[in-house]
mmCIF file of C-alpha atoms in Angstrom:
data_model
loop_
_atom_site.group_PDB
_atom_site.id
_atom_site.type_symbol
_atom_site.label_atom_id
_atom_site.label_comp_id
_atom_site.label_asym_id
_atom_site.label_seq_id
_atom_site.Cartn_x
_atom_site.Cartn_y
_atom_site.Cartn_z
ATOM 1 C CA UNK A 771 30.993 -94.617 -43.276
ATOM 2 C CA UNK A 772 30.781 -97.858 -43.947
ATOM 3 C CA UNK A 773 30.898 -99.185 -48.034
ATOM 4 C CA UNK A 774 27.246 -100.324 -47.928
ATOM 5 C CA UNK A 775 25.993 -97.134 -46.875
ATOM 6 C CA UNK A 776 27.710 -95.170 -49.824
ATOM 7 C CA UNK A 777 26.736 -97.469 -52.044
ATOM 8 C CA UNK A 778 22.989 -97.134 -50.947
ATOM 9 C CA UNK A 779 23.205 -93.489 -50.875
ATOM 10 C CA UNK A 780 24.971 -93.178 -54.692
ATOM 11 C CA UNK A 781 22.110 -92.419 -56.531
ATOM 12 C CA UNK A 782 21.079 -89.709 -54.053
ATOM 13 C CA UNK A 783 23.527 -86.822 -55.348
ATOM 14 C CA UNK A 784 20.745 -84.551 -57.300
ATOM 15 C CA UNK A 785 18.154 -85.306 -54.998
ATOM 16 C CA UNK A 786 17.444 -82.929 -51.987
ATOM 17 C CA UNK A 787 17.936 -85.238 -48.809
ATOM 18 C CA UNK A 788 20.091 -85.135 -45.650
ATOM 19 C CA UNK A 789 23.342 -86.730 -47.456
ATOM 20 C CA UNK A 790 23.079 -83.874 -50.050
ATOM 21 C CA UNK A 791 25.234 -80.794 -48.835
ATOM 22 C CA UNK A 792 23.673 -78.273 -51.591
ATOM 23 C CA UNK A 793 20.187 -78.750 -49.684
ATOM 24 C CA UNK A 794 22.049 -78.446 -45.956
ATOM 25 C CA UNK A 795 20.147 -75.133 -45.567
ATOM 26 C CA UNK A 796 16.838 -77.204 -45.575
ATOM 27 C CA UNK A 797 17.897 -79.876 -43.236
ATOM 28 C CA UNK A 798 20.464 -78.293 -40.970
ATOM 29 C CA UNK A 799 17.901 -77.980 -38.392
ATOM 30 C CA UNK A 800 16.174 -81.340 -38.255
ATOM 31 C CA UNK A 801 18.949 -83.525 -37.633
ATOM 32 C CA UNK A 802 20.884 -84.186 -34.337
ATOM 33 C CA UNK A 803 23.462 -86.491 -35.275
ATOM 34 C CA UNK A 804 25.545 -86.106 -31.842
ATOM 35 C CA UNK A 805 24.581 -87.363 -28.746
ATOM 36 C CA UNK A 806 22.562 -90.111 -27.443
ATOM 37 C CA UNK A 807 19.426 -91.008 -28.755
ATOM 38 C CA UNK A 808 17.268 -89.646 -25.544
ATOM 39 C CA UNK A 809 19.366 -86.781 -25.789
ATOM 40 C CA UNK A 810 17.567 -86.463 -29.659
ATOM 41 C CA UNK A 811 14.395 -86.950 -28.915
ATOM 42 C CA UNK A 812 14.392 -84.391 -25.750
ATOM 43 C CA UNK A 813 15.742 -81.613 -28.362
ATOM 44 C CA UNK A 814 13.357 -82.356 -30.567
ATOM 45 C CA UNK A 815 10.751 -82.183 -27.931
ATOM 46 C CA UNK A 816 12.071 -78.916 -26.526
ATOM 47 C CA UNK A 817 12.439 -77.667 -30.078
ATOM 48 C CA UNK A 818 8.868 -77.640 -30.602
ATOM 49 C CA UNK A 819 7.916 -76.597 -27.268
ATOM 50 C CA UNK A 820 9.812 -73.172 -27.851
ATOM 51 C CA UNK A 821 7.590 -72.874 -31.056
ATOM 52 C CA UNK A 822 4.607 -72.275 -29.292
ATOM 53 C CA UNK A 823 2.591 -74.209 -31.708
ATOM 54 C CA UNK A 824 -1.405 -74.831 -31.656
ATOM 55 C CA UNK A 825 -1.856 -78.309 -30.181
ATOM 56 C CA UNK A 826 -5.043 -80.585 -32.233
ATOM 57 C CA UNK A 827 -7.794 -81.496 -30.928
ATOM 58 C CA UNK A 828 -8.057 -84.300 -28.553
ATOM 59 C CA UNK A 829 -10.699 -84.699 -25.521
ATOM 60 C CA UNK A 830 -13.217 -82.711 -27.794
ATOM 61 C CA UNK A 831 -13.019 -84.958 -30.619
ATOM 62 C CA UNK A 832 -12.169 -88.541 -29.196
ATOM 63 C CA UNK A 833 -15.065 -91.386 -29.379
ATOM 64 C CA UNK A 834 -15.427 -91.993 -25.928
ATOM 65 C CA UNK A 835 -14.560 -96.223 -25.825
ATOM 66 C CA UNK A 836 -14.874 -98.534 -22.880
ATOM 67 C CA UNK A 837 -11.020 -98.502 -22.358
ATOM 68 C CA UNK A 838 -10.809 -94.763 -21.837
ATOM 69 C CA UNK A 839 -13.661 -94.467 -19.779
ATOM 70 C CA UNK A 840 -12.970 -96.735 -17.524
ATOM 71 C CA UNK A 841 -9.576 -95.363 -16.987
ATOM 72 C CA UNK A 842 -11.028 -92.410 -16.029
ATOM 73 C CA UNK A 843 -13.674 -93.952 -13.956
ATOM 74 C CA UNK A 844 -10.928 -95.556 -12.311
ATOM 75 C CA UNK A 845 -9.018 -92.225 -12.010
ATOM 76 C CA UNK A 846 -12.244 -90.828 -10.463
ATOM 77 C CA UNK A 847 -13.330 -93.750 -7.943
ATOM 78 C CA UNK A 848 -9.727 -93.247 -6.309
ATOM 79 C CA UNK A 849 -9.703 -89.604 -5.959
ATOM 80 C CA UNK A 850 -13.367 -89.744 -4.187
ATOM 81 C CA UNK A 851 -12.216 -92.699 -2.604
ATOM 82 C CA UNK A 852 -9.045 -90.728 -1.271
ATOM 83 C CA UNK A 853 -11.234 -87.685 -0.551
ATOM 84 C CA UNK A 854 -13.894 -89.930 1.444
ATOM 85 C CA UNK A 855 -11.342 -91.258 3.797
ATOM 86 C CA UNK A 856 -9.948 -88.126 4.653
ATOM 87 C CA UNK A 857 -13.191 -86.722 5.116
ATOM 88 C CA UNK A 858 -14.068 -90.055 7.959
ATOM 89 C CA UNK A 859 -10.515 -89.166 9.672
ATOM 90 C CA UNK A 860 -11.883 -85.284 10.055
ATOM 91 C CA UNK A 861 -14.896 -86.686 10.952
ATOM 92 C CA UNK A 862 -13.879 -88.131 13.950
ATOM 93 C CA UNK A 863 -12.717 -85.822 15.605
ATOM 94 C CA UNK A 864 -15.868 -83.020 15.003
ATOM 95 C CA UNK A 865 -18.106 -83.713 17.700
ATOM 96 C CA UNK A 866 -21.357 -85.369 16.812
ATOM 97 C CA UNK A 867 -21.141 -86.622 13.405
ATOM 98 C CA UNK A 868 -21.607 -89.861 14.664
ATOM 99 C CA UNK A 869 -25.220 -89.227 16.451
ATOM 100 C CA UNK A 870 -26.217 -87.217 13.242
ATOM 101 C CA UNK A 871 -25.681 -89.716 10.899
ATOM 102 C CA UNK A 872 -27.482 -91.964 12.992
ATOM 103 C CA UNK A 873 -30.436 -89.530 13.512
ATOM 104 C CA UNK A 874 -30.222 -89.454 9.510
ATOM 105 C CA UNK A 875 -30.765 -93.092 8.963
ATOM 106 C CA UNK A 876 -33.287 -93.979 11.657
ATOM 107 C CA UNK A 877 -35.442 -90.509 9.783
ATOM 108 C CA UNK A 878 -35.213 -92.357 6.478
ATOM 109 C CA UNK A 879 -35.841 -96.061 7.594
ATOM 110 C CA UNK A 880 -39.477 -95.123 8.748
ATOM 111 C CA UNK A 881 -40.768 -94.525 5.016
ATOM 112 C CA UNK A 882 -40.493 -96.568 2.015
ATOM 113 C CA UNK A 883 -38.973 -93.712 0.249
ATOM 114 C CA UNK A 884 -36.570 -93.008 3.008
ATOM 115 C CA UNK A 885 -35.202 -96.780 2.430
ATOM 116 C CA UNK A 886 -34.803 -96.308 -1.303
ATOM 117 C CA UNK A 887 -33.016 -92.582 -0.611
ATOM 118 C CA UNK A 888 -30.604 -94.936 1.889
ATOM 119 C CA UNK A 889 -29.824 -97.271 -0.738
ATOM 120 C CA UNK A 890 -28.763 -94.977 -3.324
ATOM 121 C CA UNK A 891 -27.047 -93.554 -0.718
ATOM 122 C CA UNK A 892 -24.926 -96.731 0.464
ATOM 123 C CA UNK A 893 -24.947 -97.521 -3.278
ATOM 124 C CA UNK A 894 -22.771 -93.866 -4.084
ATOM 125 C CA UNK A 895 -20.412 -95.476 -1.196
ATOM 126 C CA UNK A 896 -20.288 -98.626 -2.236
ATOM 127 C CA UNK A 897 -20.088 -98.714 -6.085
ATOM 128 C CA UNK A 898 -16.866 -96.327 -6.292
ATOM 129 C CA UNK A 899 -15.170 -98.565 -4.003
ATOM 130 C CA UNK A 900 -16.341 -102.128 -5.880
ATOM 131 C CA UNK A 901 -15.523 -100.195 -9.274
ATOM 132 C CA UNK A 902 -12.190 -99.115 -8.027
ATOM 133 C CA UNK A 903 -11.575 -102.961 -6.259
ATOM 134 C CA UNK A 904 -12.108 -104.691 -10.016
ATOM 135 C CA UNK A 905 -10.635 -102.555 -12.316
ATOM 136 C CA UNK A 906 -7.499 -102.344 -9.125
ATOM 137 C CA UNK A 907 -7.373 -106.091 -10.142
ATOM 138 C CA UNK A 908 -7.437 -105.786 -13.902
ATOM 139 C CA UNK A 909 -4.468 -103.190 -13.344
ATOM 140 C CA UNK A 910 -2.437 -105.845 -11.439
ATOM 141 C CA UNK A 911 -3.066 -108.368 -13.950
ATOM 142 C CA UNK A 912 -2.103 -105.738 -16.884
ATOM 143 C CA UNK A 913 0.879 -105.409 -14.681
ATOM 144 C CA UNK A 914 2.108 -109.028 -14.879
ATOM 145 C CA UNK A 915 1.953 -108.732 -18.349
ATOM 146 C CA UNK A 916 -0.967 -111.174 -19.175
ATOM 147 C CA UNK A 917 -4.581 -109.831 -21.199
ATOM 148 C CA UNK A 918 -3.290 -106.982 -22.912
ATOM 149 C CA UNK A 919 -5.284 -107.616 -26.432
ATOM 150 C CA UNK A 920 -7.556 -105.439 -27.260
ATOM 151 C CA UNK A 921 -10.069 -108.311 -27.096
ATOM 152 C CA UNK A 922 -8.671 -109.065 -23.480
ATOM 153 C CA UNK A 923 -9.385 -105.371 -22.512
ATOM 154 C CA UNK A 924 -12.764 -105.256 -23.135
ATOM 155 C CA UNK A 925 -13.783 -108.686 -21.994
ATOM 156 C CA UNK A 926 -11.967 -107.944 -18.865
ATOM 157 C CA UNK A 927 -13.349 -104.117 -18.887
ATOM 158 C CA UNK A 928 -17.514 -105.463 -19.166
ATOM 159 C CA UNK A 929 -16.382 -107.878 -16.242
ATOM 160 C CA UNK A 930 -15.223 -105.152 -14.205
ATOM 161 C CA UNK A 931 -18.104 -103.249 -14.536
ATOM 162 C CA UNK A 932 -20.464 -105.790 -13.815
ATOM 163 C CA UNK A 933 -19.079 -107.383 -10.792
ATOM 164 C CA UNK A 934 -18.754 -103.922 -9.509
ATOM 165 C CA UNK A 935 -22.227 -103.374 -9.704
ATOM 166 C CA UNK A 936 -23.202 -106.823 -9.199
ATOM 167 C CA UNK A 937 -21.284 -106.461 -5.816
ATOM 168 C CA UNK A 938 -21.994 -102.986 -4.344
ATOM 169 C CA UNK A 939 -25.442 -104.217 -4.736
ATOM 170 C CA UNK A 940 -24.566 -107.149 -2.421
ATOM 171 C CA UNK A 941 -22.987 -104.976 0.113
ATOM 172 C CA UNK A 942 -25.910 -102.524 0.318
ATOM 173 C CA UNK A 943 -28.760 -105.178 0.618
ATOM 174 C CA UNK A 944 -27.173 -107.823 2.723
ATOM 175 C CA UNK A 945 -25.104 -106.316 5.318
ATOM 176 C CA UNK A 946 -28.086 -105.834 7.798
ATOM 177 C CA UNK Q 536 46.745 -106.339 -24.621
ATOM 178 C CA UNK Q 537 44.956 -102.886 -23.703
ATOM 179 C CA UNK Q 538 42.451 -103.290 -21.144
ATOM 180 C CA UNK Q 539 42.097 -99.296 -21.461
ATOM 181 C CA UNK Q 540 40.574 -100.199 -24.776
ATOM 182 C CA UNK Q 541 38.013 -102.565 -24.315
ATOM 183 C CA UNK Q 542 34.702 -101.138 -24.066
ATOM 184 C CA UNK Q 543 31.142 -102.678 -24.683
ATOM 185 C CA UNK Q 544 30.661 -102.755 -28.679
ATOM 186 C CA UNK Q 545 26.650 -102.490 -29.333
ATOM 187 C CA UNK Q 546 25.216 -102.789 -32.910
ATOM 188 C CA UNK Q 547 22.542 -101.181 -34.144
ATOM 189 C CA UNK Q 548 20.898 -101.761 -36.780
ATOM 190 C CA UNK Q 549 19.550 -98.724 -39.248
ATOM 191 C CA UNK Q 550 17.360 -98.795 -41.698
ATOM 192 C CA UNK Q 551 17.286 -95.978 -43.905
ATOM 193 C CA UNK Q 552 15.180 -94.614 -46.712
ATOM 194 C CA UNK Q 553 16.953 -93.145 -49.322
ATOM 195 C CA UNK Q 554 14.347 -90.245 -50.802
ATOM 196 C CA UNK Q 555 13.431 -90.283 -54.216
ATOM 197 C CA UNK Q 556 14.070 -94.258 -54.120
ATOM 198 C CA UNK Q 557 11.506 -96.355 -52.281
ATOM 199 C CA UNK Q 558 13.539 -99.148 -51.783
ATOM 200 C CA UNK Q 559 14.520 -99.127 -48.233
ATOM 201 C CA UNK Q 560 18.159 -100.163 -47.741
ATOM 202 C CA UNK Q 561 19.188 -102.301 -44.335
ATOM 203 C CA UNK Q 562 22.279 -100.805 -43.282
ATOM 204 C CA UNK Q 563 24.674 -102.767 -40.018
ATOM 205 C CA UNK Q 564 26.609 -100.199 -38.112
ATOM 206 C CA UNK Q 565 28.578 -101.084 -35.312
ATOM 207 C CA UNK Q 566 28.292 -98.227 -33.203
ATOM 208 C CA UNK Q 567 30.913 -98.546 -29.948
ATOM 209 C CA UNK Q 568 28.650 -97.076 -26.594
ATOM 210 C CA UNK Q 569 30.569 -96.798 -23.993
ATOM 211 C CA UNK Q 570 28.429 -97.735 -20.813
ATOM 212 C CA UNK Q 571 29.722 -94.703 -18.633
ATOM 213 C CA UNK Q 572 31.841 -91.751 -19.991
ATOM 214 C CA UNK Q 573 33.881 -89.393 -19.048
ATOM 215 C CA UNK Q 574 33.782 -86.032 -20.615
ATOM 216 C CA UNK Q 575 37.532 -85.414 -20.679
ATOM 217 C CA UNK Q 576 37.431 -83.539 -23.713
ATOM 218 C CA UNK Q 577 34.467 -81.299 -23.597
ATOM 219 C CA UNK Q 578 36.139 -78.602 -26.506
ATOM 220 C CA UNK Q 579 34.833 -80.345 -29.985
ATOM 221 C CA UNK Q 580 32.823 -82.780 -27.813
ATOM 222 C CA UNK Q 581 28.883 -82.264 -27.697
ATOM 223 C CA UNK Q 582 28.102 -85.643 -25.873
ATOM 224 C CA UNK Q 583 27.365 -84.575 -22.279
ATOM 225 C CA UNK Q 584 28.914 -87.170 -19.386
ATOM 226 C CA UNK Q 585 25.088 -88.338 -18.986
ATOM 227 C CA UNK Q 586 24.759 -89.867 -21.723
ATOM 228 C CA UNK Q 587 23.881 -93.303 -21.779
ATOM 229 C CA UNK Q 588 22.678 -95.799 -24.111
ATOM 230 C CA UNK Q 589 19.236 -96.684 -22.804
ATOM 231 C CA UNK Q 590 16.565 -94.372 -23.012
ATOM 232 C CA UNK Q 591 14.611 -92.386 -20.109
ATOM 233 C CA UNK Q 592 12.178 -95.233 -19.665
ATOM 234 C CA UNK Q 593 14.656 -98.141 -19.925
ATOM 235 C CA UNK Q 594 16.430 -96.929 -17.385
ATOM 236 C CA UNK Q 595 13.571 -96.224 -14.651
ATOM 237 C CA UNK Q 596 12.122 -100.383 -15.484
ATOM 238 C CA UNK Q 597 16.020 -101.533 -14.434
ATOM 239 C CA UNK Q 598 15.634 -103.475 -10.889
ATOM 240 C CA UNK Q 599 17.640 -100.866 -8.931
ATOM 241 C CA UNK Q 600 15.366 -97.811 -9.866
ATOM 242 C CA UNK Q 601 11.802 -99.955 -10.214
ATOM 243 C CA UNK Q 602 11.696 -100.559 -6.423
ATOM 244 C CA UNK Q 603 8.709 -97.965 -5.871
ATOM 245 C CA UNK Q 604 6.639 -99.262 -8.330
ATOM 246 C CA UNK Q 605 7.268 -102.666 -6.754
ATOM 247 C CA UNK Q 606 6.177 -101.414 -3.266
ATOM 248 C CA UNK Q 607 3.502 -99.734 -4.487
ATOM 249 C CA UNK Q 608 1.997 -102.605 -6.226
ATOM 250 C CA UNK Q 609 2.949 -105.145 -3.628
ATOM 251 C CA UNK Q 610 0.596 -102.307 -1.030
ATOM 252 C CA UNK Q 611 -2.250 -102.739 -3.479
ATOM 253 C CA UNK Q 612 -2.125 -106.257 -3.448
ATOM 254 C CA UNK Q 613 -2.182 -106.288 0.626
ATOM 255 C CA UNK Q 614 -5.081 -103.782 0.329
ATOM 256 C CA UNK Q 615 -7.315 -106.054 -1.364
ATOM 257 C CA UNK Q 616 -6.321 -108.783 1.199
ATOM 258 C CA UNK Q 617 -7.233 -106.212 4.264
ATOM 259 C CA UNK Q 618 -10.432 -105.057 2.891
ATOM 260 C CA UNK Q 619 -11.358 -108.531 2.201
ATOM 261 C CA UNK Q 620 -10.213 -108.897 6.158
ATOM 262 C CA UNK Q 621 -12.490 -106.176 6.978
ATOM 263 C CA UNK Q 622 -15.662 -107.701 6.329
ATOM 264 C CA UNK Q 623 -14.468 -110.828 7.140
ATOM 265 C CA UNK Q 624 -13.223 -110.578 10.915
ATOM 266 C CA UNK Q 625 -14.735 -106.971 11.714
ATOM 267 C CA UNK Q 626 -12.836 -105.512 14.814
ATOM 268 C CA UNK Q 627 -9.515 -107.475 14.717
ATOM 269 C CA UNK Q 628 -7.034 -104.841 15.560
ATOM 270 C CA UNK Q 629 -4.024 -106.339 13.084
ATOM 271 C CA UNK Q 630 -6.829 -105.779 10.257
ATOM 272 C CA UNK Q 631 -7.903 -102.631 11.406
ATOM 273 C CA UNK Q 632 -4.254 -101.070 11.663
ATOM 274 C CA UNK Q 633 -3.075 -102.911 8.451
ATOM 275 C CA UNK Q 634 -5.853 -101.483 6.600
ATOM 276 C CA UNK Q 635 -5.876 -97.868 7.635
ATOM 277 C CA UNK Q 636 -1.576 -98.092 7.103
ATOM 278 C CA UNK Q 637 -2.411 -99.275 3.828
ATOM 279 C CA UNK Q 638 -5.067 -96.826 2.632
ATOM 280 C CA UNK Q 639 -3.591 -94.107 3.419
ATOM 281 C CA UNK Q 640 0.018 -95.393 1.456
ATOM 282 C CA UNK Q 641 -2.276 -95.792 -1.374
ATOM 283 C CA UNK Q 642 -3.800 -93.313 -1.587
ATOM 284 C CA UNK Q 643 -0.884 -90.575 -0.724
ATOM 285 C CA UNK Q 644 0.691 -92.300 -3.632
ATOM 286 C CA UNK Q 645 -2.587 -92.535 -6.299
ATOM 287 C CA UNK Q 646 -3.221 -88.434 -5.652
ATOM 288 C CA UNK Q 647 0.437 -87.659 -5.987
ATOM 289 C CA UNK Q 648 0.433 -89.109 -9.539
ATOM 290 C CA UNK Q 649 -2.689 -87.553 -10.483
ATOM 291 C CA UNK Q 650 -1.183 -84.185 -9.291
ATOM 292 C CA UNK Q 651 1.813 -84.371 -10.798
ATOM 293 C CA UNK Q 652 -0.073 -85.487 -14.123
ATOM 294 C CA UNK Q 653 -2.776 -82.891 -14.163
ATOM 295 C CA UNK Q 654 -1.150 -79.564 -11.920
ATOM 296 C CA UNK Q 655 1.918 -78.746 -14.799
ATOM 297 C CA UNK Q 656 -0.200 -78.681 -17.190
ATOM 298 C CA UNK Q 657 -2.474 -75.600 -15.504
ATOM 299 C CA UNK Q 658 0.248 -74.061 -12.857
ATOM 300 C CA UNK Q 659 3.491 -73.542 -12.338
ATOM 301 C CA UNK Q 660 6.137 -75.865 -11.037
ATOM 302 C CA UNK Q 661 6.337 -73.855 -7.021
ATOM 303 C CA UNK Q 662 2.692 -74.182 -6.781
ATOM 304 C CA UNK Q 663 2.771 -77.395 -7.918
ATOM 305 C CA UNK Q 664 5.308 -78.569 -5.482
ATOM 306 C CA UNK Q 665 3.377 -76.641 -2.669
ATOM 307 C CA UNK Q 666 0.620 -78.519 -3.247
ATOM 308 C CA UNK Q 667 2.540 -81.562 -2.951
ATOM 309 C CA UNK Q 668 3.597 -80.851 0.056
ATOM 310 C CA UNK Q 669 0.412 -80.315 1.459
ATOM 311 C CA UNK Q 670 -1.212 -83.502 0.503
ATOM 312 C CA UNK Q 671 1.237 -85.381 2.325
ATOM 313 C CA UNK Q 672 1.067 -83.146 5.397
ATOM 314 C CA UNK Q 673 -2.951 -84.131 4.675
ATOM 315 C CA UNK Q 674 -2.384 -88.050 4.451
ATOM 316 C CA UNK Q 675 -0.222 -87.923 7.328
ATOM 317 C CA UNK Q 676 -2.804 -85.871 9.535
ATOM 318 C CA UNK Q 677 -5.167 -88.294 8.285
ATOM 319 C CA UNK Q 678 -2.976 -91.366 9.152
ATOM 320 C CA UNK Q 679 -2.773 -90.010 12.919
ATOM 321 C CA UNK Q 680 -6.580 -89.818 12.760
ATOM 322 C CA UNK Q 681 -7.363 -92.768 11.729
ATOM 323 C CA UNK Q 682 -4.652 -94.463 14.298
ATOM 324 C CA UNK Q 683 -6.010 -92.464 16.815
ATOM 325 C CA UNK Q 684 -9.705 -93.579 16.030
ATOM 326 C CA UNK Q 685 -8.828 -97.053 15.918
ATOM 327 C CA UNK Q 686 -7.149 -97.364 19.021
ATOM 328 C CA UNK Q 687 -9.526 -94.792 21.133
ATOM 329 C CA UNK Q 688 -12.823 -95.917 19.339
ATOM 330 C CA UNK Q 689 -14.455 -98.780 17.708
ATOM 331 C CA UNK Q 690 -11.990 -98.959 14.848
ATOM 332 C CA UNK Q 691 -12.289 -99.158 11.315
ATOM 333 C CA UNK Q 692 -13.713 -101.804 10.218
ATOM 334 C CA UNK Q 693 -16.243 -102.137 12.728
ATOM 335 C CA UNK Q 694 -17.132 -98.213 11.603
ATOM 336 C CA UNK Q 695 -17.392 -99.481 7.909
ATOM 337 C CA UNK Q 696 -19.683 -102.434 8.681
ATOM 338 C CA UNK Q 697 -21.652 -100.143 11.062
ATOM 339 C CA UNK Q 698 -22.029 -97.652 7.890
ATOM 340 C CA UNK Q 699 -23.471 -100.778 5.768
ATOM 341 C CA UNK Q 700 -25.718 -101.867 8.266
ATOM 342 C CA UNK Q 701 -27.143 -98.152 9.072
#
């Protein structure tokens, strides 16, 4: 040890602390002093884990903030997204989806109602998809390291969800 | 001179607080870390021959390990450009096969992370592999439908446009 060290640790000797070998029995199991310093932390981790202990409070209590639910807007878009393309490839192989859908939309074009039930129903399509598009971009810039203050994130989070609103509507209403 | 001796000499420096005293105290050790070791003396020796000096997370960023996460983000990138291609030139059969090879890679990869986040937490590590396994029997099912749809039917993109114009 080097000379500093003793020297900063001289006036510890009555005091109860790591250095002190009368209080060993109180600190003997908090330090790790061997190995390498991921080697520490996972002990400590699975140290803990064996305890069993009651974990606080987290999704219960949280404010919910734009950040977070965004993320798990995000989160959500894709797995829909991912569900919704597996359900087209089963799709095309039962027979008739194709003429039923059809059948569907030509029912609901004849009313004025029917048009507004199709565009919320394009809209459910189109919005996850726009959604998952913007914030997909605000990922990739996050990931070359550019707009990560806070002020960044939510500038760049109320852009994201207005351009993915602003263009789901434009998919809906002008693709005739 | 001993070449058997020289080894990579890292410092780190520690800052402790000695308790009782709030004055913090900077303290320079020169601790010598060894880059690979070889456990020949395992008796008194606790250090297991995998330890290294960079941490868990260090060591998945390094070039040679961060190639997946470079794929993956290099197919998101082409995804935007083939879905932009997809409304763009409807019915081109490079955009149509592009796009469905890319979907389906993102998407195989986006559920497996949300699996492997959410499933240990709820079930056990068999089931949890099980499941993996099925979802990428599913995405590559799906990938043969989709291939199969563009090439037999209208493709793709043409299908997508003909949803939005429904």
């Amino acid at each position: 040890m080097s000379i500093i060290t003793r020297v900063a640790l001289r006036k510890s000797y009555g005091v109860c602390n790591p250095m002190n070998p009368a209080c060993s029995q109180v600190y003997n199991s908090a330090l790790k002093s061997t190995g390498s310093a991921q080697q520490q932390m996972d002990e400590f981790w699975a140290k803990n884990k064996e305890t069993n202990r009651p974990m606080s409070p987290h999704l219960t209590i949280y404010k919910p903030q734009l950040t977070s639910m965004l993320s798990i807007t995000h989160r959500a878009t894709g797995m829909m997204l991912a569900g919704a393309t597996c359900a087209f490839a089963a799709a095309t192989v039962i027979p008739g989806a194709a003429e039923c859908a059809l059948q569907t939309a030509n029912y609901l074009h004849g009313s004025m109602l029917g048009s507004l039930v199709l565009f919320d129903i394009k809209m459910c399509l189109a919005w996850p998809l726009t959604f998952h598009v913007c914030n997909g971009v605000r990922h990739l810039i996050w990931d070359s390291a550019s707009g990560l203050s806070l002020s960044s994130v939510y500038t760049t989070g109320w852009a994201v969800l207005l351009s993915s609103l602003v263009l789901a509507a434009l998919f809906t209403l002008v693709m005739q | 001179m001993n070449f058997a001796a020289l080894r990579v000499v890292r410092c780190m420096k520690v800052q402790s607080m000695v308790a009782g005293h709030r004055v913090p105290q900077v303290v320079t050790s020169c601790i010598r870390q060894p880059i690979q070791t070889i456990n020949t003396s395992s008796a008194h020796n606790e250090i297991s021959s995998q330890e290294s000096f960079e941490l868990r997370h260090q060591v998945s960023s390094m070039k040679k390990n961060n190639t997946n996460w470079v794929m993956y983000r290099a197919g998101s990138v082409g995804l935007l450009a083939a879905v932009a291609g997809c409304f763009i030139c409807p019915g081109n059969v490079i955009v149509d096969f592009t796009t469905v090879t890319l979907i389906v890679h993102h998407n195989y990869f986006g559920i497996k992370s949300v699996l492997a986040d959410y499933m240990p937490l709820f079930f056990k590590d068999g089931l949890t592999n099980i499941v993996m396994i099925a979802w990428l029997i599913i995405s590559i099912v799906t990938l043969g439908l989709l291939y199969a749809f563009n090439y037999n039917n209208i493709g793709f993109s043409k299908a997508v446009n003909n949803f939005f114009k429904l």
